[in-house]
Amino acid sequence: MAATGKPQGNFQNQGTSGSQTGQQFGQTANRLGQEALEKGREAGAAVKEQAQNLSERAKDMASNVAEKARDVAANVGERTDDAFSSVGERISNWGSSLREAAPREGMIGSAAQTVAGQLETGGHYIQEHGLSGIAEDVTAVIRRNPITALCVGFSLGCVIGMALSSRR
């Protein structure tokens, strides 16, 4: 019996030792799991922060692009208005030149004075109103006279069509 008691004691010590090792292993695994969980949370927070930074950068870039587009549109608008103002000034100058160069008497003189006056008036109108003002005025005329506007548009289309077809 002594022989059987001895091995049983060794197995008990090993079982206790195995139980302690299992507990230590469990504790170590638990600690490592907690550390991994913490590292995962830190990594998630870092990714979230980077995503927010990228989002902010994208918003800033989009804002800058939109601002530059507004600036370009404003510059184009200013250039267009300047160009129309310049055209209006030239038309007015043509009217003045025609008035000075044309005869003052007779039927030709009367017609030249009328044309000169219309050129000067039209030039001043273009200078003052620009492209947007002209577009608003044309829109108002079309709304007041829709049938006439359709007839004018159809007539212009026919004239342009005949001009293009006669070139062939």
Tab-separated table of N, CA and C in Angstrom:
chain	number	residue	atom	x	y	z
A	1	MET	N	0.788	-1.175	0.000
A	1	MET	CA	0.000	0.000	0.000
A	1	MET	C	0.839	1.251	0.000
A	2	ALA	N	1.946	1.117	0.547
A	2	ALA	CA	2.843	2.252	0.563
A	2	ALA	C	3.195	2.651	-0.843
A	3	ALA	N	3.314	1.654	-1.700
A	3	ALA	CA	3.646	1.971	-3.090
A	3	ALA	C	2.489	2.679	-3.749
A	4	THR	N	1.277	2.245	-3.459
A	4	THR	CA	0.134	2.906	-4.075
A	4	THR	C	-0.114	4.268	-3.460
A	5	GLY	N	0.223	4.460	-2.211
A	5	GLY	CA	0.028	5.751	-1.577
A	5	GLY	C	0.980	6.791	-2.102
A	6	LYS	N	2.182	6.331	-2.403
A	6	LYS	CA	3.192	7.256	-2.875
A	6	LYS	C	2.842	7.844	-4.235
A	7	PRO	N	2.471	6.973	-5.172
A	7	PRO	CA	2.134	7.586	-6.445
A	7	PRO	C	0.924	8.475	-6.337
A	8	GLN	N	-0.032	8.087	-5.493
A	8	GLN	CA	-1.220	8.926	-5.394
A	8	GLN	C	-0.852	10.293	-4.847
A	9	GLY	N	0.059	10.356	-3.901
A	9	GLY	CA	0.512	11.634	-3.356
A	9	GLY	C	1.192	12.472	-4.425
A	10	ASN	N	1.987	11.854	-5.245
A	10	ASN	CA	2.646	12.580	-6.331
A	10	ASN	C	1.618	13.142	-7.308
A	11	PHE	N	0.607	12.339	-7.612
A	11	PHE	CA	-0.422	12.818	-8.540
A	11	PHE	C	-1.212	13.957	-7.915
A	12	GLN	N	-1.402	13.875	-6.578
A	12	GLN	CA	-2.133	14.954	-5.935
A	12	GLN	C	-1.322	16.239	-5.986
A	13	ASN	N	-0.030	16.139	-5.708
A	13	ASN	CA	0.824	17.316	-5.788
A	13	ASN	C	0.846	17.862	-7.211
A	14	GLN	N	0.924	16.940	-8.140
A	14	GLN	CA	0.915	17.389	-9.537
A	14	GLN	C	-0.438	17.988	-9.878
A	15	GLY	N	-1.488	17.447	-9.370
A	15	GLY	CA	-2.826	17.989	-9.625
A	15	GLY	C	-2.967	19.369	-9.027
A	16	THR	N	-2.456	19.545	-7.805
A	16	THR	CA	-2.495	20.853	-7.171
A	16	THR	C	-1.605	21.801	-7.932
A	17	SER	N	-0.428	21.299	-8.291
A	17	SER	CA	0.494	22.108	-9.069
A	17	SER	C	-0.136	22.441	-10.425
A	18	GLY	N	-0.786	21.468	-11.041
A	18	GLY	CA	-1.463	21.695	-12.331
A	18	GLY	C	-2.615	22.670	-12.174
A	19	SER	N	-3.300	22.605	-11.062
A	19	SER	CA	-4.404	23.514	-10.791
A	19	SER	C	-3.885	24.932	-10.621
A	20	GLN	N	-2.748	25.062	-9.904
A	20	GLN	CA	-2.148	26.386	-9.727
A	20	GLN	C	-1.632	26.913	-11.056
A	21	THR	N	-1.038	26.031	-11.833
A	21	THR	CA	-0.543	26.441	-13.146
A	21	THR	C	-1.713	26.854	-14.034
A	22	GLY	N	-2.802	26.115	-13.950
A	22	GLY	CA	-3.997	26.457	-14.724
A	22	GLY	C	-4.552	27.813	-14.311
A	23	GLN	N	-4.541	28.074	-13.000
A	23	GLN	CA	-5.013	29.368	-12.515
A	23	GLN	C	-4.079	30.487	-12.985
A	24	GLN	N	-2.781	30.225	-12.884
A	24	GLN	CA	-1.813	31.219	-13.345
A	24	GLN	C	-1.977	31.460	-14.848
A	25	PHE	N	-2.177	30.364	-15.574
A	25	PHE	CA	-2.386	30.481	-17.018
A	25	PHE	C	-3.657	31.274	-17.301
A	26	GLY	N	-4.701	30.976	-16.561
A	26	GLY	CA	-5.969	31.694	-16.721
A	26	GLY	C	-5.814	33.176	-16.398
A	27	GLN	N	-5.092	33.459	-15.305
A	27	GLN	CA	-4.857	34.849	-14.923
A	27	GLN	C	-4.022	35.568	-15.982
A	28	THR	N	-3.004	34.880	-16.476
A	28	THR	CA	-2.152	35.465	-17.507
A	28	THR	C	-2.961	35.696	-18.781
A	29	ALA	N	-3.764	34.707	-19.136
A	29	ALA	CA	-4.608	34.843	-20.326
A	29	ALA	C	-5.607	35.984	-20.144
A	30	ASN	N	-6.180	36.093	-18.966
A	30	ASN	CA	-7.126	37.166	-18.670
A	30	ASN	C	-6.434	38.525	-18.762
A	31	ARG	N	-5.226	38.625	-18.149
A	31	ARG	CA	-4.454	39.866	-18.199
A	31	ARG	C	-4.105	40.226	-19.640
A	32	LEU	N	-3.649	39.234	-20.403
A	32	LEU	CA	-3.312	39.481	-21.810
A	32	LEU	C	-4.545	39.886	-22.613
A	33	GLY	N	-5.663	39.238	-22.289
A	33	GLY	CA	-6.915	39.605	-22.961
A	33	GLY	C	-7.309	41.045	-22.656
A	34	GLN	N	-7.160	41.451	-21.399
A	34	GLN	CA	-7.468	42.824	-20.997
A	34	GLN	C	-6.525	43.815	-21.696
A	35	GLU	N	-5.235	43.446	-21.745
A	35	GLU	CA	-4.264	44.301	-22.423
A	35	GLU	C	-4.585	44.413	-23.916
A	36	ALA	N	-4.944	43.283	-24.525
A	36	ALA	CA	-5.306	43.294	-25.950
A	36	ALA	C	-6.546	44.144	-26.174
A	37	LEU	N	-7.519	44.015	-25.267
A	37	LEU	CA	-8.738	44.820	-25.368
A	37	LEU	C	-8.407	46.306	-25.253
A	38	GLU	N	-7.533	46.654	-24.313
A	38	GLU	CA	-7.127	48.050	-24.128
A	38	GLU	C	-6.386	48.567	-25.361
A	39	LYS	N	-5.473	47.727	-25.878
A	39	LYS	CA	-4.736	48.120	-27.095
A	39	LYS	C	-5.708	48.287	-28.269
A	40	GLY	N	-6.686	47.419	-28.353
A	40	GLY	CA	-7.698	47.535	-29.413
A	40	GLY	C	-8.491	48.817	-29.281
A	41	ARG	N	-8.861	49.179	-28.061
A	41	ARG	CA	-9.588	50.439	-27.830
A	41	ARG	C	-8.718	51.633	-28.214
A	42	GLU	N	-7.421	51.572	-27.821
A	42	GLU	CA	-6.500	52.663	-28.165
A	42	GLU	C	-6.343	52.774	-29.684
A	43	ALA	N	-6.222	51.624	-30.337
A	43	ALA	CA	-6.098	51.632	-31.798
A	43	ALA	C	-7.370	52.174	-32.435
A	44	GLY	N	-8.520	51.766	-31.910
A	44	GLY	CA	-9.797	52.275	-32.429
A	44	GLY	C	-9.911	53.775	-32.246
A	45	ALA	N	-9.492	54.265	-31.091
A	45	ALA	CA	-9.529	55.709	-30.831
A	45	ALA	C	-8.587	56.445	-31.783
A	46	ALA	N	-7.408	55.849	-32.021
A	46	ALA	CA	-6.451	56.472	-32.939
A	46	ALA	C	-7.015	56.509	-34.361
A	47	VAL	N	-7.650	55.424	-34.773
A	47	VAL	CA	-8.255	55.379	-36.117
A	47	VAL	C	-9.382	56.402	-36.216
A	48	LYS	N	-10.182	56.484	-35.168
A	48	LYS	CA	-11.286	57.444	-35.151
A	48	LYS	C	-10.752	58.876	-35.248
A	49	GLU	N	-9.683	59.156	-34.498
A	49	GLU	CA	-9.078	60.482	-34.532
A	49	GLU	C	-8.530	60.798	-35.924
A	50	GLN	N	-7.860	59.826	-36.541
A	50	GLN	CA	-7.322	60.021	-37.885
A	50	GLN	C	-8.447	60.257	-38.886
A	51	ALA	N	-9.542	59.511	-38.726
A	51	ALA	CA	-10.689	59.685	-39.625
A	51	ALA	C	-11.284	61.082	-39.460
A	52	GLN	N	-11.368	61.552	-38.231
A	52	GLN	CA	-11.877	62.898	-37.998
A	52	GLN	C	-10.947	63.940	-38.607
A	53	ASN	N	-9.637	63.732	-38.461
A	53	ASN	CA	-8.671	64.657	-39.054
A	53	ASN	C	-8.806	64.682	-40.566
A	54	LEU	N	-8.928	63.500	-41.174
A	54	LEU	CA	-9.098	63.432	-42.625
A	54	LEU	C	-10.400	64.102	-43.051
A	55	SER	N	-11.449	63.887	-42.273
A	55	SER	CA	-12.735	64.507	-42.572
A	55	SER	C	-12.628	66.032	-42.522
A	56	GLU	N	-11.958	66.537	-41.506
A	56	GLU	CA	-11.759	67.985	-41.390
A	56	GLU	C	-10.947	68.528	-42.556
A	57	ARG	N	-9.892	67.799	-42.928
A	57	ARG	CA	-9.074	68.226	-44.066
A	57	ARG	C	-9.901	68.249	-45.345
A	58	ALA	N	-10.729	67.220	-45.537
A	58	ALA	CA	-11.571	67.168	-46.737
A	58	ALA	C	-12.558	68.331	-46.750
A	59	LYS	N	-13.130	68.637	-45.593
A	59	LYS	CA	-14.058	69.772	-45.510
A	59	LYS	C	-13.339	71.077	-45.837
A	60	ASP	N	-12.141	71.236	-45.297
A	60	ASP	CA	-11.359	72.441	-45.572
A	60	ASP	C	-11.030	72.554	-47.052
A	61	MET	N	-10.630	71.433	-47.646
A	61	MET	CA	-10.297	71.452	-49.069
A	61	MET	C	-11.531	71.785	-49.912
A	62	ALA	N	-12.662	71.185	-49.567
A	62	ALA	CA	-13.898	71.454	-50.302
A	62	ALA	C	-14.298	72.921	-50.148
A	63	SER	N	-14.136	73.445	-48.953
A	63	SER	CA	-14.444	74.851	-48.717
A	63	SER	C	-13.535	75.755	-49.543
A	64	ASN	N	-12.246	75.409	-49.596
A	64	ASN	CA	-11.304	76.196	-50.395
A	64	ASN	C	-11.647	76.136	-51.877
A	65	VAL	N	-12.014	74.957	-52.356
A	65	VAL	CA	-12.381	74.810	-53.768
A	65	VAL	C	-13.630	75.640	-54.067
A	66	ALA	N	-14.614	75.572	-53.180
A	66	ALA	CA	-15.838	76.343	-53.384
A	66	ALA	C	-15.553	77.843	-53.373
A	67	GLU	N	-14.686	78.264	-52.463
A	67	GLU	CA	-14.326	79.678	-52.386
A	67	GLU	C	-13.615	80.125	-53.661
A	68	LYS	N	-12.698	79.286	-54.156
A	68	LYS	CA	-11.994	79.632	-55.391
A	68	LYS	C	-12.948	79.667	-56.578
A	69	ALA	N	-13.906	78.751	-56.601
A	69	ALA	CA	-14.898	78.755	-57.676
A	69	ALA	C	-15.727	80.035	-57.639
A	70	ARG	N	-16.108	80.475	-56.432
A	70	ARG	CA	-16.850	81.738	-56.314
A	70	ARG	C	-15.995	82.906	-56.792
A	71	ASP	N	-14.718	82.891	-56.425
A	71	ASP	CA	-13.814	83.962	-56.856
A	71	ASP	C	-13.676	83.982	-58.373
A	72	VAL	N	-13.527	82.798	-58.965
A	72	VAL	CA	-13.397	82.720	-60.424
A	72	VAL	C	-14.681	83.205	-61.081
A	73	ALA	N	-15.833	82.776	-60.558
A	73	ALA	CA	-17.111	83.208	-61.122
A	73	ALA	C	-17.268	84.722	-60.999
A	74	ALA	N	-16.869	85.261	-59.868
A	74	ALA	CA	-16.955	86.713	-59.687
A	74	ALA	C	-16.035	87.426	-60.666
A	75	ASN	N	-14.812	86.885	-60.845
A	75	ASN	CA	-13.880	87.496	-61.803
A	75	ASN	C	-14.416	87.420	-63.223
A	76	VAL	N	-15.009	86.285	-63.580
A	76	VAL	CA	-15.584	86.146	-64.924
A	76	VAL	C	-16.732	87.138	-65.093
A	77	GLY	N	-17.561	87.254	-64.059
A	77	GLY	CA	-18.663	88.212	-64.110
A	77	GLY	C	-18.163	89.640	-64.264
A	78	GLU	N	-17.117	89.975	-63.509
A	78	GLU	CA	-16.540	91.320	-63.606
A	78	GLU	C	-15.948	91.554	-64.989
A	79	ARG	N	-15.254	90.551	-65.505
A	79	ARG	CA	-14.666	90.684	-66.842
A	79	ARG	C	-15.746	90.831	-67.901
A	80	THR	N	-16.825	90.076	-67.751
A	80	THR	CA	-17.927	90.177	-68.702
A	80	THR	C	-18.550	91.562	-68.643
A	81	ASP	N	-18.781	92.047	-67.433
A	81	ASP	CA	-19.343	93.392	-67.293
A	81	ASP	C	-18.385	94.437	-67.861
A	82	ASP	N	-17.086	94.263	-67.601
A	82	ASP	CA	-16.098	95.196	-68.161
A	82	ASP	C	-16.104	95.142	-69.685
A	83	ALA	N	-16.190	93.924	-70.227
A	83	ALA	CA	-16.217	93.780	-71.690
A	83	ALA	C	-17.475	94.432	-72.266
A	84	PHE	N	-18.619	94.213	-71.635
A	84	PHE	CA	-19.853	94.833	-72.130
A	84	PHE	C	-19.785	96.347	-72.000
A	85	SER	N	-19.208	96.826	-70.919
A	85	SER	CA	-19.052	98.263	-70.744
A	85	SER	C	-18.172	98.837	-71.851
A	86	SER	N	-17.096	98.117	-72.164
A	86	SER	CA	-16.200	98.552	-73.232
A	86	SER	C	-16.916	98.558	-74.582
A	87	VAL	N	-17.711	97.517	-74.843
A	87	VAL	CA	-18.478	97.459	-76.103
A	87	VAL	C	-19.472	98.609	-76.157
A	88	GLY	N	-20.152	98.848	-75.043
A	88	GLY	CA	-21.110	99.965	-75.003
A	88	GLY	C	-20.438	101.298	-75.260
A	89	GLU	N	-19.258	101.467	-74.693
A	89	GLU	CA	-18.509	102.712	-74.905
A	89	GLU	C	-18.129	102.862	-76.385
A	90	ARG	N	-17.690	101.769	-77.009
A	90	ARG	CA	-17.323	101.829	-78.426
A	90	ARG	C	-18.526	102.152	-79.303
A	91	ILE	N	-19.663	101.550	-78.987
A	91	ILE	CA	-20.874	101.830	-79.771
A	91	ILE	C	-21.250	103.307	-79.632
A	92	SER	N	-21.176	103.824	-78.398
A	92	SER	CA	-21.472	105.252	-78.191
A	92	SER	C	-20.493	106.123	-78.974
A	93	ASN	N	-19.220	105.741	-78.965
A	93	ASN	CA	-18.221	106.507	-79.715
A	93	ASN	C	-18.486	106.453	-81.221
A	94	TRP	N	-18.927	105.306	-81.732
A	94	TRP	CA	-19.291	105.219	-83.152
A	94	TRP	C	-20.433	106.164	-83.468
A	95	GLY	N	-21.399	106.200	-82.555
A	95	GLY	CA	-22.529	107.123	-82.758
A	95	GLY	C	-22.061	108.566	-82.800
A	96	SER	N	-21.186	108.922	-81.890
A	96	SER	CA	-20.656	110.288	-81.870
A	96	SER	C	-19.846	110.581	-83.131
A	97	SER	N	-19.031	109.618	-83.544
A	97	SER	CA	-18.235	109.801	-84.764
A	97	SER	C	-19.142	109.953	-85.983
A	98	LEU	N	-20.180	109.135	-86.042
A	98	LEU	CA	-21.125	109.230	-87.165
A	98	LEU	C	-21.818	110.587	-87.164
A	99	ARG	N	-22.225	111.059	-86.005
A	99	ARG	CA	-22.895	112.354	-85.902
A	99	ARG	C	-21.979	113.478	-86.410
A	100	GLU	N	-20.695	113.403	-86.054
A	100	GLU	CA	-19.750	114.439	-86.464
A	100	GLU	C	-19.425	114.364	-87.959
A	101	ALA	N	-19.334	113.142	-88.498
A	101	ALA	CA	-18.910	112.972	-89.892
A	101	ALA	C	-20.055	113.078	-90.889
A	102	ALA	N	-21.270	112.818	-90.480
A	102	ALA	CA	-22.402	112.785	-91.406
A	102	ALA	C	-22.855	114.204	-91.744
A	103	PRO	N	-23.459	114.332	-92.912
A	103	PRO	CA	-24.015	115.643	-93.255
A	103	PRO	C	-25.157	115.996	-92.298
A	104	ARG	N	-25.358	117.290	-92.087
A	104	ARG	CA	-26.366	117.733	-91.125
A	104	ARG	C	-27.708	118.015	-91.781
A	105	GLU	N	-27.705	118.102	-93.076
A	105	GLU	CA	-28.945	118.465	-93.758
A	105	GLU	C	-29.340	117.379	-94.744
A	106	GLY	N	-30.580	117.433	-95.140
A	106	GLY	CA	-31.085	116.506	-96.137
A	106	GLY	C	-31.520	115.186	-95.517
A	107	MET	N	-32.009	114.317	-96.431
A	107	MET	CA	-32.528	113.028	-96.000
A	107	MET	C	-31.421	112.149	-95.424
A	108	ILE	N	-30.265	112.127	-96.045
A	108	ILE	CA	-29.148	111.329	-95.552
A	108	ILE	C	-28.674	111.874	-94.212
A	109	GLY	N	-28.604	113.161	-94.067
A	109	GLY	CA	-28.196	113.774	-92.806
A	109	GLY	C	-29.164	113.437	-91.689
A	110	SER	N	-30.462	113.482	-91.999
A	110	SER	CA	-31.480	113.154	-91.003
A	110	SER	C	-31.378	111.688	-90.581
A	111	ALA	N	-31.210	110.802	-91.567
A	111	ALA	CA	-31.080	109.371	-91.261
A	111	ALA	C	-29.805	109.120	-90.448
A	112	ALA	N	-28.705	109.763	-90.821
A	112	ALA	CA	-27.438	109.582	-90.112
A	112	ALA	C	-27.556	110.078	-88.669
A	113	GLN	N	-28.220	111.209	-88.465
A	113	GLN	CA	-28.400	111.731	-87.106
A	113	GLN	C	-29.255	110.781	-86.259
A	114	THR	N	-30.290	110.196	-86.876
A	114	THR	CA	-31.147	109.247	-86.155
A	114	THR	C	-30.348	107.997	-85.770
A	115	VAL	N	-29.589	107.467	-86.735
A	115	VAL	CA	-28.774	106.278	-86.456
A	115	VAL	C	-27.726	106.604	-85.388
A	116	ALA	N	-27.102	107.761	-85.469
A	116	ALA	CA	-26.094	108.157	-84.485
A	116	ALA	C	-26.713	108.247	-83.094
A	117	GLY	N	-27.889	108.830	-83.009
A	117	GLY	CA	-28.582	108.930	-81.723
A	117	GLY	C	-28.913	107.555	-81.151
A	118	GLN	N	-29.366	106.646	-82.013
A	118	GLN	CA	-29.688	105.291	-81.555
A	118	GLN	C	-28.428	104.537	-81.103
A	119	LEU	N	-27.345	104.723	-81.835
A	119	LEU	CA	-26.080	104.090	-81.431
A	119	LEU	C	-25.620	104.613	-80.076
A	120	GLU	N	-25.705	105.911	-79.891
A	120	GLU	CA	-25.298	106.493	-78.604
A	120	GLU	C	-26.193	105.992	-77.471
A	121	THR	N	-27.493	105.964	-77.691
A	121	THR	CA	-28.432	105.488	-76.667
A	121	THR	C	-28.197	104.020	-76.342
A	122	GLY	N	-28.036	103.201	-77.392
A	122	GLY	CA	-27.781	101.772	-77.178
A	122	GLY	C	-26.465	101.532	-76.457
A	123	GLY	N	-25.441	102.282	-76.820
A	123	GLY	CA	-24.145	102.152	-76.163
A	123	GLY	C	-24.215	102.493	-74.686
A	124	HIS	N	-24.938	103.574	-74.369
A	124	HIS	CA	-25.096	103.956	-72.960
A	124	HIS	C	-25.886	102.884	-72.197
A	125	TYR	N	-26.921	102.333	-72.845
A	125	TYR	CA	-27.724	101.275	-72.210
A	125	TYR	C	-26.851	100.065	-71.888
A	126	ILE	N	-26.033	99.647	-72.846
A	126	ILE	CA	-25.155	98.494	-72.631
A	126	ILE	C	-24.149	98.791	-71.525
A	127	GLN	N	-23.606	99.995	-71.495
A	127	GLN	CA	-22.649	100.357	-70.445
A	127	GLN	C	-23.290	100.294	-69.061
A	128	GLU	N	-24.506	100.802	-68.955
A	128	GLU	CA	-25.155	100.887	-67.647
A	128	GLU	C	-25.699	99.554	-67.156
A	129	HIS	N	-26.287	98.757	-68.057
A	129	HIS	CA	-26.998	97.552	-67.625
A	129	HIS	C	-26.159	96.277	-67.679
A	130	GLY	N	-25.210	96.186	-68.561
A	130	GLY	CA	-24.392	94.974	-68.671
A	130	GLY	C	-25.207	93.779	-69.141
A	131	LEU	N	-24.585	92.626	-69.137
A	131	LEU	CA	-25.212	91.403	-69.640
A	131	LEU	C	-26.406	90.982	-68.800
A	132	SER	N	-26.293	91.031	-67.492
A	132	SER	CA	-27.403	90.588	-66.635
A	132	SER	C	-28.619	91.483	-66.792
A	133	GLY	N	-28.410	92.782	-66.918
A	133	GLY	CA	-29.529	93.700	-67.121
A	133	GLY	C	-30.216	93.472	-68.462
A	134	ILE	N	-29.415	93.203	-69.488
A	134	ILE	CA	-29.986	92.930	-70.809
A	134	ILE	C	-30.794	91.641	-70.764
A	135	ALA	N	-30.255	90.606	-70.118
A	135	ALA	CA	-30.968	89.327	-70.006
A	135	ALA	C	-32.286	89.503	-69.260
A	136	GLU	N	-32.296	90.291	-68.198
A	136	GLU	CA	-33.534	90.539	-67.448
A	136	GLU	C	-34.554	91.268	-68.316
A	137	ASP	N	-34.095	92.255	-69.079
A	137	ASP	CA	-35.009	93.005	-69.940
A	137	ASP	C	-35.586	92.129	-71.049
A	138	VAL	N	-34.755	91.290	-71.656
A	138	VAL	CA	-35.234	90.383	-72.704
A	138	VAL	C	-36.247	89.400	-72.122
A	139	THR	N	-35.977	88.887	-70.934
A	139	THR	CA	-36.908	87.967	-70.277
A	139	THR	C	-38.245	88.652	-70.021
A	140	ALA	N	-38.208	89.886	-69.569
A	140	ALA	CA	-39.448	90.625	-69.305
A	140	ALA	C	-40.240	90.841	-70.599
A	141	VAL	N	-39.556	91.172	-71.691
A	141	VAL	CA	-40.243	91.383	-72.968
A	141	VAL	C	-40.877	90.079	-73.453
A	142	ILE	N	-40.162	88.979	-73.324
A	142	ILE	CA	-40.696	87.675	-73.750
A	142	ILE	C	-41.914	87.303	-72.921
A	143	ARG	N	-41.894	87.585	-71.630
A	143	ARG	CA	-43.056	87.270	-70.775
A	143	ARG	C	-44.263	88.134	-71.120
A	144	ARG	N	-44.009	89.374	-71.477
A	144	ARG	CA	-45.127	90.255	-71.848
A	144	ARG	C	-45.685	89.915	-73.221
A	145	ASN	N	-44.844	89.416	-74.139
A	145	ASN	CA	-45.251	89.139	-75.512
A	145	ASN	C	-44.783	87.750	-75.943
A	146	PRO	N	-45.372	86.692	-75.401
A	146	PRO	CA	-44.857	85.354	-75.698
A	146	PRO	C	-45.063	84.929	-77.158
A	147	ILE	N	-46.186	85.265	-77.739
A	147	ILE	CA	-46.451	84.853	-79.131
A	147	ILE	C	-45.506	85.579	-80.075
A	148	THR	N	-45.321	86.853	-79.858
A	148	THR	CA	-44.383	87.616	-80.684
A	148	THR	C	-42.977	87.050	-80.543
A	149	ALA	N	-42.591	86.691	-79.325
A	149	ALA	CA	-41.262	86.128	-79.088
A	149	ALA	C	-41.098	84.803	-79.831
A	150	LEU	N	-42.150	83.972	-79.827
A	150	LEU	CA	-42.080	82.712	-80.568
A	150	LEU	C	-41.932	82.959	-82.065
A	151	CYS	N	-42.685	83.925	-82.594
A	151	CYS	CA	-42.591	84.252	-84.023
A	151	CYS	C	-41.189	84.764	-84.380
A	152	VAL	N	-40.643	85.615	-83.535
A	152	VAL	CA	-39.294	86.139	-83.781
A	152	VAL	C	-38.280	84.998	-83.732
A	153	GLY	N	-38.404	84.129	-82.750
A	153	GLY	CA	-37.493	82.992	-82.640
A	153	GLY	C	-37.599	82.062	-83.839
A	154	PHE	N	-38.826	81.786	-84.282
A	154	PHE	CA	-39.024	80.929	-85.457
A	154	PHE	C	-38.425	81.588	-86.696
A	155	SER	N	-38.654	82.880	-86.855
A	155	SER	CA	-38.120	83.602	-88.021
A	155	SER	C	-36.595	83.587	-88.020
A	156	LEU	N	-35.999	83.853	-86.863
A	156	LEU	CA	-34.535	83.815	-86.778
A	156	LEU	C	-34.002	82.423	-87.101
A	157	GLY	N	-34.688	81.399	-86.631
A	157	GLY	CA	-34.286	80.028	-86.924
A	157	GLY	C	-34.336	79.734	-88.418
A	158	CYS	N	-35.392	80.215	-89.091
A	158	CYS	CA	-35.501	80.014	-90.533
A	158	CYS	C	-34.391	80.748	-91.284
A	159	VAL	N	-34.125	81.981	-90.887
A	159	VAL	CA	-33.074	82.767	-91.554
A	159	VAL	C	-31.715	82.103	-91.368
A	160	ILE	N	-31.425	81.663	-90.145
A	160	ILE	CA	-30.147	80.998	-89.886
A	160	ILE	C	-30.071	79.678	-90.660
A	161	GLY	N	-31.184	78.929	-90.701
A	161	GLY	CA	-31.205	77.688	-91.465
A	161	GLY	C	-30.967	77.916	-92.941
A	162	MET	N	-31.592	78.933	-93.507
A	162	MET	CA	-31.381	79.232	-94.939
A	162	MET	C	-29.943	79.679	-95.201
A	163	ALA	N	-29.396	80.457	-94.282
A	163	ALA	CA	-28.018	80.925	-94.453
A	163	ALA	C	-27.029	79.755	-94.400
A	164	LEU	N	-27.283	78.824	-93.500
A	164	LEU	CA	-26.386	77.680	-93.402
A	164	LEU	C	-26.550	76.717	-94.569
A	165	SER	N	-27.770	76.563	-95.049
A	165	SER	CA	-27.982	75.622	-96.164
A	165	SER	C	-27.494	76.194	-97.489
A	166	SER	N	-27.463	77.508	-97.630
A	166	SER	CA	-26.989	78.092	-98.883
A	166	SER	C	-25.473	78.037	-99.006
A	167	ARG	N	-24.766	77.789	-97.916
A	167	ARG	CA	-23.311	77.692	-97.936
A	167	ARG	C	-22.838	76.372	-98.525
A	168	ARG	N	-23.669	75.392	-98.564
A	168	ARG	CA	-23.266	74.068	-99.062
A	168	ARG	C	-23.215	74.051	-100.512
